[in-house]
Coordinates of C-alpha atoms and ligand atoms in Angstrom, one line a residue:
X1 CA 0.0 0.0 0.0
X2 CA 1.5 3.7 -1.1
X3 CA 2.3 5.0 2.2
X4 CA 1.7 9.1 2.9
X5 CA 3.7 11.4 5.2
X6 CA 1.6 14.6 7.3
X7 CA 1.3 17.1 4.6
X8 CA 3.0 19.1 7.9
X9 CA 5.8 17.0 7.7
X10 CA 9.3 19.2 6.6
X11 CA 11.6 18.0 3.9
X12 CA 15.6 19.0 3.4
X13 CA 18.9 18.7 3.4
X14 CA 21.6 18.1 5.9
X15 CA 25.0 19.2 5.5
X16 CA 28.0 20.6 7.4
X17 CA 30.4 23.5 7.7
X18 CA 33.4 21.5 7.2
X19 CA 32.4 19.2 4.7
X20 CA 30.9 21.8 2.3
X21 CA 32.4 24.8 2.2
X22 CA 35.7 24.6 1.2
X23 CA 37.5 27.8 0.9
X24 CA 39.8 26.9 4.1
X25 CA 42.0 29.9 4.6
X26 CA 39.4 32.5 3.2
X27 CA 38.0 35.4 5.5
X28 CA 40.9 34.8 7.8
X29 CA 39.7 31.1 8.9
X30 CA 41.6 29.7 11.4
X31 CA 43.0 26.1 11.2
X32 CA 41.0 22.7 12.4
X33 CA 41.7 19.9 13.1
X34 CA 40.9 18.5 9.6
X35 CA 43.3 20.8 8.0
X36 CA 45.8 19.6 10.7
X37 CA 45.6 15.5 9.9
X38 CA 45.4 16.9 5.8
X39 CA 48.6 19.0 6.7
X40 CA 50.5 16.0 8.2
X41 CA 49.5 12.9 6.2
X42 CA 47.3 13.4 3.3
X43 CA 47.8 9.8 1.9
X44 CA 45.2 8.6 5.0
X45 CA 42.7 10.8 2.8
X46 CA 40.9 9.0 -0.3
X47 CA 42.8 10.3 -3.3
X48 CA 44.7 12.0 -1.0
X49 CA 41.9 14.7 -1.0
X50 CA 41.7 16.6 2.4
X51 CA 39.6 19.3 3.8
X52 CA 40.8 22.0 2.3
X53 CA 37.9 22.2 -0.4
X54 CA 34.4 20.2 1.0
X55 CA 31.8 20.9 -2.5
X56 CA 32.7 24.7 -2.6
X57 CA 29.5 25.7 -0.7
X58 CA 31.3 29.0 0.1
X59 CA 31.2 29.9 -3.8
X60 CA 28.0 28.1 -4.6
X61 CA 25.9 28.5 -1.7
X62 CA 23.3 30.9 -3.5
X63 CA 23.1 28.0 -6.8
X64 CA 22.8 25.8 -4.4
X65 CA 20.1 27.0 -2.1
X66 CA 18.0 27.3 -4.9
X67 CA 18.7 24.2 -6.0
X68 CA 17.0 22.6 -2.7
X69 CA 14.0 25.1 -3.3
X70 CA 13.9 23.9 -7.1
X71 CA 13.6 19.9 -5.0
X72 CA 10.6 21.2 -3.1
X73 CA 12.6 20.8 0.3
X74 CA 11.9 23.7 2.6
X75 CA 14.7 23.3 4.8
X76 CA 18.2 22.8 5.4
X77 CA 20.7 21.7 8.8
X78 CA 24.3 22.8 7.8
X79 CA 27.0 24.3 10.6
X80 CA 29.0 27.3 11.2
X81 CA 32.7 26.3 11.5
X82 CA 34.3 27.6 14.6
X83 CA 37.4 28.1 13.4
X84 CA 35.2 31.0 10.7
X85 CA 33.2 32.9 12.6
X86 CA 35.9 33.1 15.6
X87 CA 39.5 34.5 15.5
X88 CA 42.1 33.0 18.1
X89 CA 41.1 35.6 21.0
X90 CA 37.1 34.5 20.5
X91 CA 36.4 38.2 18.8
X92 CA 33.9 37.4 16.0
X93 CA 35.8 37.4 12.9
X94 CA 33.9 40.0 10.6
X95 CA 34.6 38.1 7.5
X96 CA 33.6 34.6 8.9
X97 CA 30.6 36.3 10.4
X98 CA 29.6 37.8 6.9
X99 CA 29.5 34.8 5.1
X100 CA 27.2 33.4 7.5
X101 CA 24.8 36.0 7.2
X102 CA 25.3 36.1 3.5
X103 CA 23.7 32.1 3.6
X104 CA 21.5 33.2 6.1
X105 CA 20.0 36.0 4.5
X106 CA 19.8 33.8 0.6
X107 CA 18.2 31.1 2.8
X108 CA 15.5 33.5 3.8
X109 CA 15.2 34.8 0.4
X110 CA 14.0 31.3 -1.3
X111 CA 11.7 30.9 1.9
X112 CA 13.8 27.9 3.0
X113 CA 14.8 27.2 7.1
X114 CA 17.8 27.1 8.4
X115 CA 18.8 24.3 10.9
X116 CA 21.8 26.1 12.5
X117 CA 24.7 23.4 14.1
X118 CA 27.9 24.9 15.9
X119 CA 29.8 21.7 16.3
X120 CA 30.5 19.4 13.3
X121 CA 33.5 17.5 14.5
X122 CA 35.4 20.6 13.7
X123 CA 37.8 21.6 16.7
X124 CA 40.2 24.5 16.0
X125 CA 43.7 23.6 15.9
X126 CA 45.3 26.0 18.9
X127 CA 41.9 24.9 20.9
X128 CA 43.2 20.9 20.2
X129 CA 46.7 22.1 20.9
X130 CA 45.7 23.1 24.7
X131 CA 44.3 19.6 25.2
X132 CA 41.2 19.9 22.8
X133 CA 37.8 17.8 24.7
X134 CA 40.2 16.6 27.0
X135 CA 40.6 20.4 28.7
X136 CA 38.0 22.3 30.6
X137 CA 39.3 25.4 29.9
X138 CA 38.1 24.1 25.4
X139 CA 34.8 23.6 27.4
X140 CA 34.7 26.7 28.7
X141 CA 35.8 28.3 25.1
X142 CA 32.7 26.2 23.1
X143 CA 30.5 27.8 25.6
X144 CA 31.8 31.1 24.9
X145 CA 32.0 30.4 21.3
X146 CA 28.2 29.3 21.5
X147 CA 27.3 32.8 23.2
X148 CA 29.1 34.3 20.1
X149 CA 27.1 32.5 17.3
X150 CA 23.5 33.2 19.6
X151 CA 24.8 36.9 20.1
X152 CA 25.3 37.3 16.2
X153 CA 22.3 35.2 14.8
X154 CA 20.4 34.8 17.1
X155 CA 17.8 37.1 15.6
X156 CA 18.2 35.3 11.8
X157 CA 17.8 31.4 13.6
X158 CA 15.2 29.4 14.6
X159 CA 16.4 26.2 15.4
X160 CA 20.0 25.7 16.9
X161 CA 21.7 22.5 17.8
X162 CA 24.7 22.3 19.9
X163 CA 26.7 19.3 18.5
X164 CA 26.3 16.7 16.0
X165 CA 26.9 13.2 16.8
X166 CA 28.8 14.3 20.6
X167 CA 29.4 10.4 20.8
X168 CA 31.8 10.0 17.2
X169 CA 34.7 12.2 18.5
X170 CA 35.2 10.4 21.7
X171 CA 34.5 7.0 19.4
X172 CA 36.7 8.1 16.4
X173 CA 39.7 10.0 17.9
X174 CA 40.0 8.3 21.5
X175 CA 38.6 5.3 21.5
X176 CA 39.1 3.2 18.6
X177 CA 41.8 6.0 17.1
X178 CA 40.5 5.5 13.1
X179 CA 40.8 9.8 13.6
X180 CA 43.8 11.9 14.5
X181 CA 45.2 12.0 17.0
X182 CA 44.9 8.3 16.7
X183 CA 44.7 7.5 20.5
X184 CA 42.9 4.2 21.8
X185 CA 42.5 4.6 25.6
X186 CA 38.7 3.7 26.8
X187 CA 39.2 6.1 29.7
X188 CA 40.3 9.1 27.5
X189 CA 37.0 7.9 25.0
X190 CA 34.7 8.4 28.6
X191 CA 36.7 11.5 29.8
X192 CA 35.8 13.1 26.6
X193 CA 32.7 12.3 26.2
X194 CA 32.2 14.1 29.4
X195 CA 33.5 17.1 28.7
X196 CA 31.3 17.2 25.6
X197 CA 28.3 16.6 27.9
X198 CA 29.8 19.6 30.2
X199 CA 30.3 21.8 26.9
X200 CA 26.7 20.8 25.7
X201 CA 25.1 21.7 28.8
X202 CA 26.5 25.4 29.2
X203 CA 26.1 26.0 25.4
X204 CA 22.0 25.4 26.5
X205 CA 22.5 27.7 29.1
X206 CA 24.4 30.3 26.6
X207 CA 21.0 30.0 24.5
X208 CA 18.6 31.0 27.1
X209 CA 20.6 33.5 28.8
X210 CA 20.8 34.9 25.1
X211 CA 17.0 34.8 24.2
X212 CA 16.2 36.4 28.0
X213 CA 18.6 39.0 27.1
X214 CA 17.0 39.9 23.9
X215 CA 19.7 38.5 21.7
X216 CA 16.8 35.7 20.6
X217 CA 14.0 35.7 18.8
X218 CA 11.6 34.6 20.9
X219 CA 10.0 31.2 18.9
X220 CA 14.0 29.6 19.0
X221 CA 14.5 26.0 19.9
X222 CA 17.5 24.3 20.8
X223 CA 18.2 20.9 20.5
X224 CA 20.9 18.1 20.1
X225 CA 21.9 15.7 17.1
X226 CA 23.2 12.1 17.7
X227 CA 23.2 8.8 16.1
X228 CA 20.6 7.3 19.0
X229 CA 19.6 4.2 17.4
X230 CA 19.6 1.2 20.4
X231 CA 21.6 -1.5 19.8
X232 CA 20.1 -5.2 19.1
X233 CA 21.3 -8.0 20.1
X234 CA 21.1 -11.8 19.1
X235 CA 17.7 -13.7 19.0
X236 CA 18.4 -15.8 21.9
X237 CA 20.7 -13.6 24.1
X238 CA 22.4 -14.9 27.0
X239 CA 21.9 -12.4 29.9
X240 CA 26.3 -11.7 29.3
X241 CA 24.8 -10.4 25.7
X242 CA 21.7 -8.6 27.7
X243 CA 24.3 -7.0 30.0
X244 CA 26.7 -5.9 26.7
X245 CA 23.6 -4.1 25.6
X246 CA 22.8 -2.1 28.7
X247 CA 26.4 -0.8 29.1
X248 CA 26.6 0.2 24.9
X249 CA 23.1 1.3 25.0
X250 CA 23.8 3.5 28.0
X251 CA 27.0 4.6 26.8
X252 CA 25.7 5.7 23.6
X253 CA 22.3 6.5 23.6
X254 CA 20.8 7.0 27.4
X255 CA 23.7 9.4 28.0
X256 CA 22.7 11.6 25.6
X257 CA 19.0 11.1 26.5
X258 CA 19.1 11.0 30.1
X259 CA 20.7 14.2 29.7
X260 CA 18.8 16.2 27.3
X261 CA 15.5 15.3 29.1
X262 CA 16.0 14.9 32.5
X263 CA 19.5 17.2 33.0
X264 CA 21.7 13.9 34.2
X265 CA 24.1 11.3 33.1
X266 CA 22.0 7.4 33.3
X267 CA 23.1 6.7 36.9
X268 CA 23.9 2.6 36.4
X269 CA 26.3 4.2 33.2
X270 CA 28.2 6.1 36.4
X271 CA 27.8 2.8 38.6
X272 CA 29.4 0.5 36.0
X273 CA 32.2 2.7 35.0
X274 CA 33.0 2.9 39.2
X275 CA 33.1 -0.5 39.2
X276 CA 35.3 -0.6 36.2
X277 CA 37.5 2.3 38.0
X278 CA 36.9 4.1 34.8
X279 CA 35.0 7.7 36.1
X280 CA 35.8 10.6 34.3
X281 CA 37.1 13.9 36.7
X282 CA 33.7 15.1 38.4
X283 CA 34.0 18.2 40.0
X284 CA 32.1 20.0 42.3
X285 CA 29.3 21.8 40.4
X286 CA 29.0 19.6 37.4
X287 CA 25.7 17.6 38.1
X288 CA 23.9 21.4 38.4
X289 CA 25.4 21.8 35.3
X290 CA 23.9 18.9 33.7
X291 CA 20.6 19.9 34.7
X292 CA 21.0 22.7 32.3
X293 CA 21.8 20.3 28.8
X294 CA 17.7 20.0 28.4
X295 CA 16.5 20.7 24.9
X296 CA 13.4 21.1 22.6
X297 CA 13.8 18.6 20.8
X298 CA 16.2 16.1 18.9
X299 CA 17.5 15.3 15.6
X300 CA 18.4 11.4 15.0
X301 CA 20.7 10.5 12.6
X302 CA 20.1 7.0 11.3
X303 CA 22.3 5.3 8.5
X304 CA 23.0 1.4 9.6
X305 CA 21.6 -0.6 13.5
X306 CA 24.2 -1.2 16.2
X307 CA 24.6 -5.1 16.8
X308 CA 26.6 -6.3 19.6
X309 CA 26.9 -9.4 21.8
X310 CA 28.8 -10.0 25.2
X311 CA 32.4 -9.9 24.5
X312 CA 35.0 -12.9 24.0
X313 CA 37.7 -11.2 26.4
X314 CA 37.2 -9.3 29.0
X315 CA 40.2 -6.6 27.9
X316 CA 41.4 -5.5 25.1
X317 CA 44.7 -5.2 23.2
X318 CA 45.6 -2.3 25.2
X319 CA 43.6 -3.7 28.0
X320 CA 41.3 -1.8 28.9
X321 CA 37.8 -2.9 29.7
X322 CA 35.7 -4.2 26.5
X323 CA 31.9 -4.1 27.1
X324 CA 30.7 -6.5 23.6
X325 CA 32.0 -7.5 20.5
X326 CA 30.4 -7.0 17.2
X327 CA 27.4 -9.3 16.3
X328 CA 27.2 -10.0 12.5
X329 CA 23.7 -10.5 11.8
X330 CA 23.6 -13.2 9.2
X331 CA 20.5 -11.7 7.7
X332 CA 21.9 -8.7 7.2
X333 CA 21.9 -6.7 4.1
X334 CA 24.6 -4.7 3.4
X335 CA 25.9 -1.4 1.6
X336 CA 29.6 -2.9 0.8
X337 CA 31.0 0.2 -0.1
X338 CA 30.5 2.0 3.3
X339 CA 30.5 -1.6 5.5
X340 CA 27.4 -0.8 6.6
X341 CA 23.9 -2.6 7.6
X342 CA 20.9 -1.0 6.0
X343 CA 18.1 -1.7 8.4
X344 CA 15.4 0.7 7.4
X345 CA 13.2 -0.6 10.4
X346 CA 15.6 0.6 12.8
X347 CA 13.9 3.9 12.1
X348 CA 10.8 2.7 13.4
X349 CA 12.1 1.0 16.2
X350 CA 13.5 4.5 17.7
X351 CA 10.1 6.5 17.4
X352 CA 8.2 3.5 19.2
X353 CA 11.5 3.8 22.0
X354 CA 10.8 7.4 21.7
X355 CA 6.8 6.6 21.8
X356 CA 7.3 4.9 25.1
X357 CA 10.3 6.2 27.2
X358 CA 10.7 10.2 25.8
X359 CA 7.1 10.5 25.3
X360 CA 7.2 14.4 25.4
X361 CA 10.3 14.6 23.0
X362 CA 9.8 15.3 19.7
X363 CA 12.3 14.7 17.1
X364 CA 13.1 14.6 13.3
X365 CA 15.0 12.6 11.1
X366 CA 18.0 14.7 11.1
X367 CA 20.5 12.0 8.8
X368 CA 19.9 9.4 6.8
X369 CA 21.6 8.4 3.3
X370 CA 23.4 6.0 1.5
X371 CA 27.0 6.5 0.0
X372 CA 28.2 4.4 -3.0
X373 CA 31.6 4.2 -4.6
X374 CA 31.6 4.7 -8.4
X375 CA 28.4 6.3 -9.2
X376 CA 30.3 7.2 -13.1
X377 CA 29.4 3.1 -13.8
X378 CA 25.6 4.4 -13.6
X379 CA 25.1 6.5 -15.8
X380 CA 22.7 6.6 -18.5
X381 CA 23.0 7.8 -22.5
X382 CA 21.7 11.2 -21.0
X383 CA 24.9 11.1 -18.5
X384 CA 22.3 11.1 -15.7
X385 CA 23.2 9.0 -12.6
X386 CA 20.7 5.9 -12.4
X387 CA 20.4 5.9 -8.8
X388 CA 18.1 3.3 -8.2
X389 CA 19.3 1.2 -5.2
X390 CA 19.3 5.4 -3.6
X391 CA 15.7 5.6 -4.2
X392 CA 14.9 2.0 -2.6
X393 CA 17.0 2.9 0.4
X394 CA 15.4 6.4 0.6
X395 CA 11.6 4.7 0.1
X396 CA 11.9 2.1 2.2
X397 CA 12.8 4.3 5.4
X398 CA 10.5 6.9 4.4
X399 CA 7.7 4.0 4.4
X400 CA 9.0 2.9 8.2
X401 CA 8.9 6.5 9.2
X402 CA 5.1 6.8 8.1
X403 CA 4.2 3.9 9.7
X404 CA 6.1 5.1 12.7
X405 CA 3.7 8.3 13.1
X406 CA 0.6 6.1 12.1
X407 CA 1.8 4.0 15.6
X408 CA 2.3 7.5 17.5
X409 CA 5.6 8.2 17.1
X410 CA 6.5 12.3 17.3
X411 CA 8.6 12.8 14.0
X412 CA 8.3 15.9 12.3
X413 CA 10.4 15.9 9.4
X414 CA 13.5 14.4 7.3
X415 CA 16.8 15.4 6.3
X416 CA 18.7 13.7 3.4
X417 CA 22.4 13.7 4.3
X418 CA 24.2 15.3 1.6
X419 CA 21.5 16.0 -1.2
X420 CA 24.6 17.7 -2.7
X421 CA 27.4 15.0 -3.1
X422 CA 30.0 16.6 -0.2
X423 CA 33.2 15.8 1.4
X424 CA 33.1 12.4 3.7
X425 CA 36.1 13.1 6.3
X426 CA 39.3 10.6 5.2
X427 CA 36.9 9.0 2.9
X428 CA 36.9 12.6 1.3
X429 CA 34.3 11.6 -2.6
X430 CA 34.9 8.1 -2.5
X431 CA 31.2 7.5 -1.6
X432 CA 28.9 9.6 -3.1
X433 CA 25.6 10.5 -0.6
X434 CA 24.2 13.0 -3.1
X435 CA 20.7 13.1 -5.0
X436 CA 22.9 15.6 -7.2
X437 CA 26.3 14.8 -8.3
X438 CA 29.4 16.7 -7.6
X439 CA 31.9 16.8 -10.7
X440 CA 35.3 17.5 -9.2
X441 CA 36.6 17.4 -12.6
X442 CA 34.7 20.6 -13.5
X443 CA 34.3 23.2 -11.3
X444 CA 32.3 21.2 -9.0
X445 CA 29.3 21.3 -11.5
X446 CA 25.9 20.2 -9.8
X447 CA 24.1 17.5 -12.3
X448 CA 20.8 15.9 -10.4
X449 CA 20.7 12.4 -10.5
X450 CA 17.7 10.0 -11.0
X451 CA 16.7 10.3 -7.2
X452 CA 16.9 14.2 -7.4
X453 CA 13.6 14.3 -9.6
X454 CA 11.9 11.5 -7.1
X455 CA 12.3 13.2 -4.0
X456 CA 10.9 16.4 -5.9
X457 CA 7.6 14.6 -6.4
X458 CA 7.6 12.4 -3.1
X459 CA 8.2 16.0 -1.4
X460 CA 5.4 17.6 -3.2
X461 CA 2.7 14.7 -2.9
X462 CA 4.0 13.1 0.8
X463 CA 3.4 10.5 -1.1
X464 CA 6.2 7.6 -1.0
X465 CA 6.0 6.4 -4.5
X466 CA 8.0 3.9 -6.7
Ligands
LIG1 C1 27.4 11.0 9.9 C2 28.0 12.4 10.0 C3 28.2 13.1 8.7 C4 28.4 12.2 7.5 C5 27.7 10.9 7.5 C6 28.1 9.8 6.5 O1 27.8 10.3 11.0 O2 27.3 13.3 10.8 O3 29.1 14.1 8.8 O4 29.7 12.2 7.1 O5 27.8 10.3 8.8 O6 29.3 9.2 6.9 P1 30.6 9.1 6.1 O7 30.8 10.4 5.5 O8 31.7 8.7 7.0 O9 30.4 8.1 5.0

């Protein structure tokens, strides 16, 4: 049966600062940590291409803003980078600011939203240099820097989000070390993550001191993006696999959660990491702090399910603690090219969670999108991208997310990540998100593919066709 969406429901893009825009040193932009790792070893980037140039946003953003309208989407998440709109003493940088209000202002102009972010992953390099997430006094700065971007804004924005994803730093760079700096130290991974909750919290508290003093307009919302699909687990779990999946879960997910909704940190989280002697530094104040990190309302970024099972060995390599190995799922289908699970009902499965244990919480579909290597291969006689399998993937969760609201579930909207082909961190264009193609051989010419002119009539009908 053809499945409809709330004719209520919003429709856009999602993008980021740091992936888009390109034009690295312009308008006195400081360094990040992206240009860093491209300064030091560009082979660990695909084609050796590193961040210096994202989809060149910064000279296309007008072509490119009308290009959404042109797709019927009405809306649009991107970031301001940091290291733009701030110079090294945390003085707005005038040039950084102006861009910002030049994307702002076309935004407004085509009658599309902006979604604004202020944390893509994208730490200034003399901010990493003092200690980056490990260091207070960086919390102290994003708070500072989050006052900034409310202060000069806040009058343009009506929906802010502190961080994306506050859980793939501590992952990426401390935990696992795939990201420079490369370290792999479980406790570093948790004392980060902290700090991010600390730095989260106070950049809420930034936003409403802001709006009381005037610096707001007064319908803002603020509200936090993360990848908070639960975990699953085997079929007939062992209660070792049960106890894998309340650690991950509340590691990943009920942090964030627990926070946003009730202002604290899951308290069995904080009792396991005692046990494990693995508490971050808690000082004196912090819990009052928490009770400042609750939001609107959430974005949930959802490309591929978690599935884990109790672990073989208790420690790892560097032995520290392990809480569960990987469970391969041998149902599960895959997208090779990124080595990830698509699970379209995982979509559903968080808005009944939602449903049932953040009933006052709404949220949107803030991510979702498949990457593939190679697009060139499908092309038609036109030259058009044949983007098929993009449109199944994009149906099929589109389909859980309307039966999702049919079953109660408080989701207001969708953002396709990357509608514009963009820059993928050290996989830089080797997978291709877009619904319109990026040709790096030619100026960065936009050219819609296949799915481009489906999502134009899904958008328009809220109808989930073929
Ligand atoms: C999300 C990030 C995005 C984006 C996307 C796709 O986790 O918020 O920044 O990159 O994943 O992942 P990737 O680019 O690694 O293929």
């Amino acid at each position: 049966m053809t499945k409809t969406l709330p004719q209520n429901f919003f429709f856009g893009a999602a993008m980021s600062g740091p992936q888009t825009e390109g034009a690295y040193t312009k308008d006195n932009r400081l360094e990040s940590i992206w240009d860093t790792w491209s300064n030091l070893s560009i082979s660990d980037f695909y084609n050796k291409v590193g961040s210096y140039v994202g989809n060149n946003f910064y000279e296309k953003y007008e072509d490119d803003i009308k290009l959404l309208k042109s797709l019927n989407m009405d809306s649009f998440r991107t970031s301001i980078q940091w290291t733009r709109l701030l110079d090294i003493n945390g003085k707005i940088n005038p040039d950084g600011a102006n861009f910002y209000h030049k994307v702002i202002n076309c935004a407004k102009e085509n009658d599309i939203e902006i979604f604004m972010n202020l944390y893509h992953f994208d730490m200034p390099t003399y901010l990493f240099n003092k200690g980056g997430w490990e260091n207070r006094e960086v919390v102290e700065a994003y708070a500072h820097y989050a006052k900034m971007a409310f202060r000069e804004f806040g009058k343009e924005i009506k929906y802010w989000f502190t961080f994306n994803e506050p859980i793939v730093e501590p992952d990426q760079r401390y935990r696992h070390g795939v990201w420079f700096p490369f370290i792999k130290n479980a406790q570093k991974g948790i004392n980060v993550q902290y700090n991010i909750s600390l730095a989260h919290s106070l950049a809420v508290n930034e936003f409403y001191k802001a709006k009381e003093q005037g610096y707001i307009r007064e319908d803002a919302k603020i509200g936090l993006i993360n990848c908070f699909a639960p975990p699953y687990t085997k079929e007939n779990p062992t209660p070792e696999d049960l106890e894998a999946l309340r650690i991950e879960d509340g590691i990943n997910n009920r942090w964030w959660l627990d926070l946003v909704t009730e202002g604290h940190l899951p308290q069995d989280v904080l009792e396991t990491l005692k046990q494990y002697n693995m508490l971050p530094e808690m000082r004196p104040g912090d819990e009052e702090i928490f009770k400042l990190g609750k939001v609107d309302w959430l974005g949930f970024n959802y490309y591929h399910p978690s599935r884990i099972q109790a672990p073989k060995e208790k420690y790892d390599a560097n032995g520290h603690i392990k809480f569960s190995d990987p469970y391969v799922w041998p149902e599960a289908k895959m997208n090779i090219y990124r080595g990830w699970e698509i699970y379209p009902k995982g979509i559903y499965d968080f808005g009944m969670k939602m449903k049932k244990e953040y009933p006052n919480l709404k949220f949107f579909v803030s991510e979702n999108g498949m990457g593939v290597e190679h697009e060139h291969r499908f092309r038609n006689e036109a030259g058009e991208i044949q983007d098929d399998y993009r449109i199944e993937f994009i149906k099929e969760h589109l389909e859980w997310i309307a039966k999702a609201i049919e079953d109660g579930a408080q989701c207001l909207g969708y953002h396709y990540w990357g509608v514009i082909d963009n820059w993928s961190w050290n996989n830089a264009f080797k997978n291709r998100y877009g619904l319109v193609e990026v040709d790096l051989m030619n100026d960065y010419q936009r050219k819609l593919k296949k799915s481009a002119h489906w999502i134009q009539n899904v958008i328009k009908t809220k109808t989930i066709t073929d």
